[in-house]
């Protein structure tokens, strides 16, 4: 197990965020093929020789942004604390969510596009970036759909701040890369998925990696409950009933 995730309360309604990365999300299960030139940078997060402290990762849905952010949190040295905040899940709770989190060693904020055109939230993110950069020893990783110059934020100062980070594009995985990644994902859950099973999933369901990994989680739980192996008839029974 990795370190315990940070828990951050929203003062207005005592909202509690549980921010521990999922056990199967790690660097070992991330496909580095498309960003291999930056691998060493991420492996050095939280270490004395770390050089970069502000990252902006962008790419289309399913390209691996959330996986990479959570893996960065999971891989941080045990003596340091990280916070992972997927904004699309918590946007409704307001910009107060960003208060005080700059004190963590690593702040990973996912889906920043979800706050576009929310003036208060955009300003809160702008100020958070400034606070983290002033601390020097903290690391901030943001993720979004578009490169910095194509983001749809209204606040010009926020757009300019994104340009200060190391921008890293994630491109979608090729089909063979997806198959390998899915099999690795399954193995980390104690599952063995033969090639024909993976092929069936990719041929009959959305090829978005979020969808495919969610399907594997569902099949894992169902197979444990039914005490059955995952076969094509079993998949049909579970997913198409």
Coordinates of C-alpha atoms in Angstrom, one line a residue, residues 42 68 96 108 110 113 122 164 170 180 192 206 212 224 233:
X42 CA 8.3 12.0 -13.2
X68 CA -0.3 9.7 -14.8
X96 CA -12.8 27.0 -1.6
X108 CA -2.2 17.1 -8.7
X110 CA -7.1 16.9 -12.9
X113 CA -11.2 22.5 -18.3
X122 CA -10.5 30.4 -12.5
X164 CA 5.1 28.8 -17.2
X170 CA -0.3 12.9 -24.2
X180 CA -1.0 -4.4 -23.4
X192 CA -5.5 -13.0 -16.4
X206 CA -16.1 2.0 -26.3
X212 CA -12.4 -0.3 -20.7
X224 CA -15.3 -13.0 -7.7
X233 CA -20.4 -15.7 -22.4

